[in-house]
Each structure stands twice: as C-alpha cells, then as structure tokens.
Coordinates of C-alpha atoms and ligand atoms in Angstrom, one line a residue:
M1040 CA -64.9 42.6 -73.0
I1041 CA -62.7 43.8 -75.8
P1042 CA -59.6 41.6 -75.5
I1043 CA -56.1 43.1 -76.2
N1044 CA -55.9 40.7 -79.2
R1045 CA -58.1 38.0 -80.7
P1046 CA -57.5 35.7 -83.6
W1047 CA -59.7 36.3 -86.6
I1048 CA -60.6 32.9 -87.9
D1049 CA -63.6 32.1 -90.1
N1050 CA -65.0 29.6 -92.5
E1051 CA -62.1 29.4 -94.9
E1052 CA -59.7 28.3 -92.2
K1053 CA -62.3 25.7 -91.0
Q1054 CA -62.6 24.2 -94.5
E1055 CA -58.8 24.0 -94.9
I1056 CA -58.5 22.2 -91.5
I1057 CA -61.2 19.7 -92.6
K1058 CA -59.2 19.0 -95.8
V1059 CA -56.1 18.2 -93.8
I1060 CA -58.1 15.7 -91.8
D1061 CA -59.8 14.2 -94.8
E1062 CA -56.4 13.7 -96.5
N1063 CA -55.1 12.2 -93.3
A1064 CA -52.1 14.4 -93.6
L1065 CA -51.6 15.7 -90.1
T1066 CA -47.8 16.3 -90.4
S1067 CA -44.9 15.5 -92.6
A1068 CA -41.3 14.8 -91.5
A1069 CA -40.0 15.3 -95.1
R1070 CA -37.2 17.7 -95.3
D1071 CA -39.3 20.3 -97.1
G1072 CA -42.3 19.7 -94.8
G1073 CA -45.9 19.0 -95.8
K1074 CA -48.0 20.6 -98.6
R1075 CA -49.5 23.3 -96.4
V1076 CA -46.2 24.1 -94.7
Q1077 CA -44.8 24.7 -98.2
D1078 CA -47.8 26.8 -99.3
F1079 CA -47.5 29.0 -96.2
E1080 CA -43.7 29.4 -96.7
S1081 CA -44.2 30.5 -100.4
S1082 CA -46.9 32.9 -99.4
L1083 CA -44.8 34.5 -96.6
R1084 CA -41.8 34.6 -98.9
R1085 CA -43.7 36.6 -101.5
F1086 CA -45.1 39.0 -98.9
L1087 CA -41.7 39.7 -97.3
N1088 CA -39.8 39.6 -100.6
V1089 CA -37.2 37.3 -99.1
K1090 CA -35.4 34.3 -100.6
H1091 CA -36.1 31.6 -98.0
V1092 CA -38.8 31.0 -95.3
V1093 CA -38.5 28.0 -93.0
A1094 CA -41.7 27.4 -91.0
V1095 CA -41.4 26.0 -87.4
N1096 CA -43.7 25.3 -84.5
S1097 CA -43.2 28.5 -82.5
G1098 CA -41.5 31.9 -82.5
T1099 CA -39.3 30.5 -79.6
A1100 CA -38.3 27.6 -81.9
A1101 CA -37.5 30.1 -84.6
L1102 CA -35.2 32.1 -82.4
H1103 CA -33.5 29.0 -81.0
A1104 CA -33.0 27.5 -84.4
A1105 CA -31.5 30.8 -85.7
L1106 CA -28.9 30.8 -82.9
L1107 CA -28.1 27.1 -83.5
A1108 CA -27.7 27.8 -87.3
L1109 CA -25.0 30.4 -86.4
D1110 CA -23.3 27.9 -84.0
I1111 CA -23.8 30.3 -81.1
K1112 CA -22.9 28.4 -77.9
T1113 CA -21.3 28.4 -74.5
D1114 CA -18.9 31.3 -73.9
D1115 CA -20.6 33.4 -76.6
E1116 CA -22.5 36.5 -75.7
V1117 CA -25.7 37.7 -77.3
L1118 CA -26.9 41.3 -77.0
L1119 CA -30.6 41.8 -76.6
P1120 CA -33.1 44.2 -74.9
S1121 CA -34.6 43.2 -71.6
F1122 CA -37.8 45.0 -72.6
T1123 CA -39.2 42.1 -74.6
F1124 CA -41.2 38.9 -74.1
V1125 CA -39.0 36.4 -72.2
A1126 CA -38.8 34.0 -75.2
T1127 CA -36.1 36.2 -76.8
A1128 CA -33.8 35.6 -73.7
N1129 CA -34.9 32.0 -73.2
A1130 CA -33.7 31.1 -76.7
V1131 CA -30.3 32.6 -76.0
V1132 CA -29.9 30.6 -72.7
A1133 CA -31.1 27.4 -74.4
S1134 CA -28.3 27.9 -76.9
G1135 CA -25.8 28.0 -74.0
A1136 CA -24.8 31.6 -74.7
K1137 CA -24.9 34.4 -72.2
P1138 CA -27.7 37.0 -72.6
V1139 CA -26.3 40.6 -72.3
F1140 CA -29.2 43.0 -71.6
V1141 CA -29.2 46.3 -73.4
D1142 CA -31.4 49.3 -72.6
I1143 CA -34.0 50.8 -74.9
N1144 CA -34.9 54.3 -76.0
T1145 CA -38.1 55.7 -74.7
K1146 CA -39.2 57.1 -78.0
D1147 CA -40.2 53.8 -79.6
Y1148 CA -39.0 51.3 -76.9
T1149 CA -36.5 49.5 -79.2
I1150 CA -32.8 48.8 -78.5
D1151 CA -30.7 51.8 -77.5
L1152 CA -27.7 52.2 -79.8
H1153 CA -25.5 54.0 -77.3
D1154 CA -25.9 51.4 -74.6
L1155 CA -25.5 48.7 -77.2
K1156 CA -22.0 50.0 -78.2
K1157 CA -21.0 50.1 -74.6
K1158 CA -21.9 46.4 -74.0
I1159 CA -20.1 44.9 -77.0
S1160 CA -17.2 42.7 -75.9
R1161 CA -14.7 40.3 -77.5
K1162 CA -17.2 37.5 -76.7
S1163 CA -20.2 39.1 -78.5
K1164 CA -21.4 37.1 -81.4
A1165 CA -24.9 38.4 -82.2
I1166 CA -27.4 41.2 -81.6
I1167 CA -31.1 40.4 -81.4
P1168 CA -33.1 43.6 -81.9
V1169 CA -36.7 43.2 -81.0
H1170 CA -39.3 45.2 -83.1
L1171 CA -41.4 45.6 -80.0
Y1172 CA -45.1 46.5 -80.5
G1173 CA -44.4 46.4 -84.2
H1174 CA -42.0 49.4 -84.0
P1175 CA -38.9 48.7 -86.1
A1176 CA -35.6 49.1 -84.4
D1177 CA -32.9 51.4 -85.9
L1178 CA -31.9 48.9 -88.5
T1179 CA -29.5 51.1 -90.6
E1180 CA -27.4 52.0 -87.5
L1181 CA -27.6 48.5 -86.2
N1182 CA -26.3 47.1 -89.4
E1183 CA -23.3 49.5 -89.3
I1184 CA -22.5 48.6 -85.7
A1185 CA -22.8 44.8 -86.5
N1186 CA -20.5 45.2 -89.5
Q1187 CA -17.9 47.1 -87.5
H1188 CA -17.7 44.4 -84.9
S1189 CA -18.4 41.4 -87.0
L1190 CA -21.6 40.5 -85.3
Y1191 CA -24.7 38.7 -86.7
I1192 CA -28.1 40.3 -86.5
I1193 CA -31.1 38.0 -85.8
E1194 CA -34.2 40.1 -85.8
D1195 CA -37.0 39.2 -83.4
A1196 CA -39.8 40.2 -85.7
C1197 CA -42.4 38.1 -83.7
Q1198 CA -44.5 41.2 -83.2
S1199 CA -43.7 43.1 -86.4
L1200 CA -45.1 41.1 -89.3
G1201 CA -46.0 43.8 -91.9
S1202 CA -43.9 46.6 -90.3
T1203 CA -41.5 48.3 -92.6
Y1204 CA -38.2 50.2 -92.3
K1205 CA -37.3 52.4 -95.3
N1206 CA -40.1 50.6 -97.2
K1207 CA -38.6 47.2 -96.6
Q1208 CA -40.2 44.5 -94.4
T1209 CA -38.8 44.0 -90.9
G1210 CA -37.3 40.5 -90.5
T1211 CA -35.4 40.8 -93.8
F1212 CA -32.5 43.0 -92.7
G1213 CA -30.5 40.7 -90.5
T1214 CA -28.8 37.4 -91.3
M1215 CA -32.1 35.9 -90.2
G1216 CA -35.5 37.2 -89.0
C1217 CA -37.8 35.3 -86.7
F1218 CA -41.6 35.4 -86.7
S1219 CA -44.4 34.0 -84.4
M1220 CA -47.9 32.8 -85.3
Y1221 CA -49.0 32.5 -81.6
A1222 CA -52.7 33.0 -81.1
S1223 CA -52.4 36.7 -80.1
K1224 CA -50.1 37.7 -83.0
V1225 CA -51.0 39.7 -86.1
L1226 CA -51.2 36.5 -88.1
T1227 CA -51.9 33.3 -86.3
A1228 CA -51.8 29.5 -86.5
G1229 CA -52.6 29.0 -82.8
E1230 CA -48.9 28.1 -82.4
G1231 CA -46.3 28.5 -85.0
G1232 CA -43.2 30.4 -86.2
A1233 CA -40.9 31.1 -89.1
I1234 CA -37.3 32.0 -89.8
V1235 CA -36.5 34.0 -92.9
T1236 CA -33.2 34.5 -94.6
N1237 CA -31.6 35.4 -97.9
E1238 CA -28.7 33.0 -97.5
D1239 CA -29.0 29.5 -99.2
K1240 CA -26.6 27.8 -96.8
I1241 CA -28.4 29.0 -93.7
A1242 CA -31.8 28.0 -95.1
D1243 CA -30.3 24.5 -95.7
T1244 CA -29.0 24.3 -92.1
L1245 CA -32.4 25.6 -90.7
K1246 CA -34.2 22.8 -92.5
M1247 CA -31.9 20.3 -90.9
I1248 CA -32.3 21.9 -87.4
R1249 CA -36.1 21.8 -87.8
N1250 CA -35.9 18.0 -88.2
H1251 CA -33.3 16.6 -85.8
G1252 CA -30.4 17.6 -88.0
M1253 CA -31.4 14.9 -90.5
V1254 CA -31.1 15.2 -94.3
E1255 CA -32.1 11.8 -95.7
G1256 CA -33.2 9.3 -93.2
Y1257 CA -31.5 8.8 -89.8
D1258 CA -28.3 10.7 -90.6
T1259 CA -28.2 13.4 -88.0
R1260 CA -25.5 15.9 -89.2
V1261 CA -26.0 18.8 -86.8
L1262 CA -27.9 19.3 -83.6
G1263 CA -31.5 19.7 -84.3
L1264 CA -34.8 19.2 -82.6
N1265 CA -38.5 18.6 -83.6
Y1266 CA -39.4 22.1 -84.6
R1267 CA -41.8 21.0 -87.4
L1268 CA -45.0 22.9 -88.0
P1269 CA -48.0 20.5 -88.1
E1270 CA -50.2 20.6 -91.2
L1271 CA -53.3 21.6 -89.2
S1272 CA -51.5 24.8 -88.0
A1273 CA -50.0 25.4 -91.4
A1274 CA -53.5 25.2 -92.9
I1275 CA -54.6 28.1 -90.7
A1276 CA -51.5 30.1 -91.3
K1277 CA -51.8 29.6 -95.1
I1278 CA -55.4 30.9 -95.1
Q1279 CA -54.5 33.8 -92.8
M1280 CA -51.9 35.0 -95.3
K1281 CA -54.8 35.8 -97.7
K1282 CA -56.2 38.3 -95.3
L1283 CA -53.0 39.7 -94.0
K1284 CA -53.4 42.9 -96.0
T1285 CA -56.9 43.5 -94.6
I1286 CA -55.7 42.7 -91.1
L1287 CA -53.0 45.4 -91.4
D1288 CA -55.4 47.9 -92.9
L1289 CA -57.9 47.5 -90.1
R1290 CA -55.2 47.8 -87.4
R1291 CA -54.0 51.0 -89.1
R1292 CA -57.5 52.4 -89.4
N1293 CA -58.1 51.8 -85.7
S1294 CA -54.8 53.2 -84.6
L1295 CA -54.9 56.4 -86.6
L1296 CA -58.4 57.0 -85.3
L1297 CA -57.3 56.4 -81.8
S1298 CA -54.4 58.9 -82.3
N1299 CA -56.8 61.5 -83.7
L1300 CA -59.2 61.2 -80.8
L1301 CA -56.4 61.3 -78.2
E1302 CA -55.1 64.5 -79.7
T1303 CA -56.9 66.7 -77.3
I1304 CA -56.0 64.9 -74.1
I1305 CA -52.3 63.9 -74.7
K1306 CA -51.1 67.4 -74.0
K1307 CA -53.3 68.0 -71.0
Y1308 CA -52.3 64.7 -69.3
N1309 CA -48.7 64.5 -70.8
I1310 CA -49.3 61.2 -72.5
Q1311 CA -46.9 59.8 -75.1
I1312 CA -48.5 58.1 -78.1
P1313 CA -46.8 55.9 -80.7
Q1314 CA -45.7 57.8 -83.7
E1315 CA -44.5 56.7 -87.2
D1316 CA -42.0 58.7 -89.2
Q1317 CA -40.7 58.7 -92.8
I1318 CA -38.5 55.6 -92.1
K1319 CA -40.5 53.5 -89.7
K1320 CA -44.0 52.3 -90.5
F1321 CA -45.8 50.1 -88.0
N1322 CA -48.1 47.0 -88.3
W1323 CA -49.9 48.4 -85.2
Y1324 CA -49.6 45.1 -83.3
L1325 CA -49.9 47.0 -80.0
Y1326 CA -51.0 50.6 -79.5
T1327 CA -48.9 51.6 -76.5
L1328 CA -49.2 54.7 -74.5
A1329 CA -46.9 56.0 -71.8
F1330 CA -48.1 58.1 -68.9
N1331 CA -45.2 60.5 -69.0
G1332 CA -46.4 63.3 -66.7
S1333 CA -46.7 61.6 -63.3
D1334 CA -44.1 60.2 -61.0
D1335 CA -47.0 58.5 -59.3
L1336 CA -46.3 54.9 -60.0
T1337 CA -49.9 53.9 -59.2
L1338 CA -51.4 56.0 -62.1
R1339 CA -50.8 53.5 -64.9
D1340 CA -52.0 50.6 -62.8
H1341 CA -55.1 52.5 -61.6
I1342 CA -56.1 53.5 -65.2
K1343 CA -55.5 49.9 -66.3
K1344 CA -57.8 48.6 -63.6
K1345 CA -60.6 51.1 -64.4
L1346 CA -60.4 50.4 -68.1
I1347 CA -60.7 46.6 -67.5
E1348 CA -63.7 47.2 -65.3
N1349 CA -65.2 49.0 -68.3
G1350 CA -64.7 46.1 -70.6
I1351 CA -61.5 47.4 -72.3
G1352 CA -58.8 44.8 -72.3
V1353 CA -55.7 46.9 -71.9
A1354 CA -52.4 45.2 -70.9
V1355 CA -48.9 45.9 -69.8
Y1356 CA -46.0 44.6 -72.0
Y1357 CA -43.8 44.0 -70.1
D1358 CA -43.7 44.3 -66.3
P1359 CA -41.4 43.1 -64.9
P1360 CA -38.8 43.4 -67.7
V1361 CA -36.8 40.2 -68.3
H1362 CA -33.8 41.1 -66.2
K1363 CA -36.0 41.5 -63.1
T1364 CA -37.6 38.1 -63.3
P1365 CA -36.3 35.6 -60.7
F1366 CA -34.6 33.4 -63.2
Y1367 CA -32.8 36.2 -65.0
Q1368 CA -31.6 38.1 -61.9
K1369 CA -28.7 35.6 -61.8
F1370 CA -27.5 36.9 -65.2
S1371 CA -27.4 40.5 -64.0
S1372 CA -24.2 42.3 -63.8
L1373 CA -23.1 45.7 -62.5
N1374 CA -23.6 46.8 -66.1
D1375 CA -27.3 46.3 -65.8
D1376 CA -28.4 49.9 -65.2
L1377 CA -31.4 49.7 -67.5
Q1378 CA -33.0 53.0 -66.7
N1379 CA -35.3 53.4 -69.7
T1380 CA -36.3 49.7 -69.5
N1381 CA -37.3 50.1 -65.8
W1382 CA -39.1 53.4 -66.5
S1383 CA -41.0 52.0 -69.5
S1384 CA -42.1 48.9 -67.6
E1385 CA -43.7 51.2 -65.0
H1386 CA -45.4 53.7 -67.4
V1387 CA -46.6 51.9 -70.5
L1388 CA -50.1 50.6 -71.3
S1389 CA -51.2 48.9 -74.5
F1390 CA -54.7 49.3 -76.1
P1391 CA -56.6 46.9 -78.4
V1392 CA -56.7 47.9 -82.1
H1393 CA -57.1 44.4 -83.7
P1394 CA -59.5 43.9 -86.6
G1395 CA -62.3 42.9 -84.2
V1396 CA -62.3 46.4 -82.7
S1397 CA -64.8 48.8 -84.3
E1398 CA -64.6 52.5 -84.8
I1399 CA -67.3 52.9 -82.2
D1400 CA -65.2 50.8 -79.8
I1401 CA -62.3 53.2 -80.3
Q1402 CA -64.5 56.2 -79.5
N1403 CA -65.7 54.4 -76.4
I1404 CA -62.2 53.6 -75.3
V1405 CA -61.2 57.3 -75.5
N1406 CA -64.3 58.4 -73.6
V1407 CA -63.6 56.0 -70.8
L1408 CA -59.9 56.9 -70.6
E1409 CA -60.7 60.6 -70.6
K1410 CA -63.3 60.2 -67.8
E1411 CA -61.0 58.2 -65.6
L1412 CA -58.1 60.7 -66.1
Q1413 CA -60.4 63.6 -65.1
N1414 CA -61.4 61.7 -62.0
I1415 CA -57.8 61.2 -60.9
I1416 CA -55.9 64.3 -62.0
Ligands
PLP2920 C1 -44.5 36.0 -79.1 C2 -43.0 36.4 -79.1 C3 -42.0 35.5 -79.1 C4 -42.2 34.0 -79.0 O1 -43.1 33.5 -79.9 P1 -43.9 32.1 -79.5 O2 -44.5 31.8 -80.8 O3 -44.9 32.5 -78.4 O4 -42.9 31.1 -79.1 C5 -40.7 36.0 -79.1 N1 -40.4 37.3 -79.0 C6 -41.4 38.2 -79.0 C7 -41.0 39.6 -79.0 C8 -42.7 37.8 -79.0 O5 -43.7 38.8 -78.9

C-alpha cells in the first residue's frame, strides 16, 4: 500500500535521538527552550527568512498560542474557512472566541474573498486563512481587507511549509504564521509545531505562553500552558530541516509527472487538477483532484474505494467540512450557506506524492485511475 503520506526518517534522525538520550536532556523549561529546540528554530528561521520562530508541541498549540498572543477572547469573532482540518476551528473555540465560517473558491480551495467581506462584523478580530493542500490563499487581497478593517491575519500554514506567494514563504505574511510537524506533514517531528512572526513583542509573548506565562521562575504574567516541544521531537525536526529541500523537490517531481500523465484523461472525464500560476507556488503537500463532471455523488467514493483496493492510499480532505460536524453545527448561523465548501467536500480526492513515491508508482496510479474511470463512465 502506498500511504497518502509517510514520514521519511533515517539514520541521521536516529543518531540525534540517541544523543539526546545520552545527554539526558529530554526537555528544557528554560525560556528559550533546549539546545535542539533552538537549533530547529534557527534553521526554520533561515529557511523562511523571518525574524522569530517559536517552536511548540503541535500545530494546534501554535494556533491557540497565536490567538492568545493577540488577546483574542470571548465576544470576539474569528473568520476562517470550514474547509480545513478541525484544529483551526478548535483553536478558535479554545480561545473563547466565536468561529465564523467563510466559504472557499473552487479553483484552489482557499478562502473566498467575496464571502469573507460579507461576514466581517464589528466583532471581527482576526482572519485565519488556511493554505490548504499547500495552496497559498490570496495573500495580497487578504492583507488589503485586513488593513481596511483593522483585522489581524494568522496564517494556518500547517500544510504549506515551502509554498510561496510572490516568491515569499507562506506563513510570513500575517502577524503570525502557524506550522505543524505532525507525522503526516511535509516536515515531521512526530508531533510538533511552530509560530513565526516578524514582531519582537509578539515573539516575547509567545515564549511566555509556551511556558505557563512565566519569564523567570514562578512569575506567571499572562495565561500560558505547557506548549513546549520536547528535545526528542526537536532532534527529529532539526535533522529533517536538512533534507527539506530534497523533500520539496521530490514532491514537485512526482506532482508534475502526475499532471503530465493525467493530461489525456482530465478533459475526457472532466477532472480538475491542481495548478500553480506565476504568483502561487505549491509545496505539493497533497495532490488533490476534483471530479467535476458528474453530479453522481457516488463517483468520487467509488473511485476512492477502487484505488485503495489497488494499494493506492488516496484520501478525502475533508468530508464532512468542519461546520457539518456534530460539535460545530451549534455554531452555524443562517449565514452558513457554504456552497463551494459543501461541493468540494463531495468531489475532491487527494493522491500520494510524498518522497517515498517513485515515478513508476505514479505511472501505476494513473493506469489504475484510468482503468476504473473507463469501467464506470
Ligand atoms: C495538521 C493541521 C493542523 C494541526 O496541527 P497538529 O500538529 O496536528 O496539531 C492545523 N491546521 C491544518 C490545516 C492542519 O493540516
């Protein structure tokens, strides 16, 4: 089975973990974190060309810490897409604020600017654009809208490490950007996350929040939690940074090959494939198709089943969308006519393009897909 994603860990990560154990340095509650936390932070800082990186223990923690750092709380509203992993919304609810769900565009599945403008209210405090599948949201326009309405932007870049917008790394456009190092992400530590910012004061606050709001000793000054990244995880993340460029190159190679081979069948079966343009360059975290042609809602699920039977680990991100989950239905309002979100959740399917996928695998994926489409249509 080719899984949809798989961490690429080898001997160098192993050796670094052994060093952590030999040094008996499993974690550090110092304000600046342990040695490997700091090494990882420097390395990510250089890659992103950003002033500050604060490593934490998950992408969820990164999002929650970012909201706390802006003092977002009860009675505030935060605008975000419903077409995302639920962590984005959970972080908002954990802060006490109300999530306001915004529709997406069906071109690249990122936040829809028209719907966003309609949903801004006097209570709005922040926008969380999600660079879903590694597709950058429309950051120039988002910045303009945020400026006009005095809103913060917190980028959910958990899926977009290495994606760029106008040649600048995603995650570095907003007041803060949040990254995840969960096992399935482009760069992994098993679990882990990071917040990046160019503002000194915010970086300072984030370091407090990561460590119970403390600065020197037991002197809690703001609400914080234990969001520290353990050294064992930081050790993996630090070594992974060395191969980030190779990881991105292999994902790109696989994705461009997949696009080339799909060329002949996308017109015939009315399939939409992901497409970069001059402004948006992808990290190719997920290669996501949409079966455009058919109103038959069983088509996508049927193809998914057949591909999995053939050892190809395709997956749907996300069905249901957040606003249709049992917990979030209670946040719904009349406003929640998220047509493109609903359509996308019923038509998209993501394909594996991670570094463990070979060019022969890609060829095989296309052959199986074409055969199954011929059988149905
Ligand atoms: C993975 C992910 C998160 C959460 O990150 P964790 O490290 O799993 O907590 C948040 N948002 C998006 C879009 C993600 O893909």
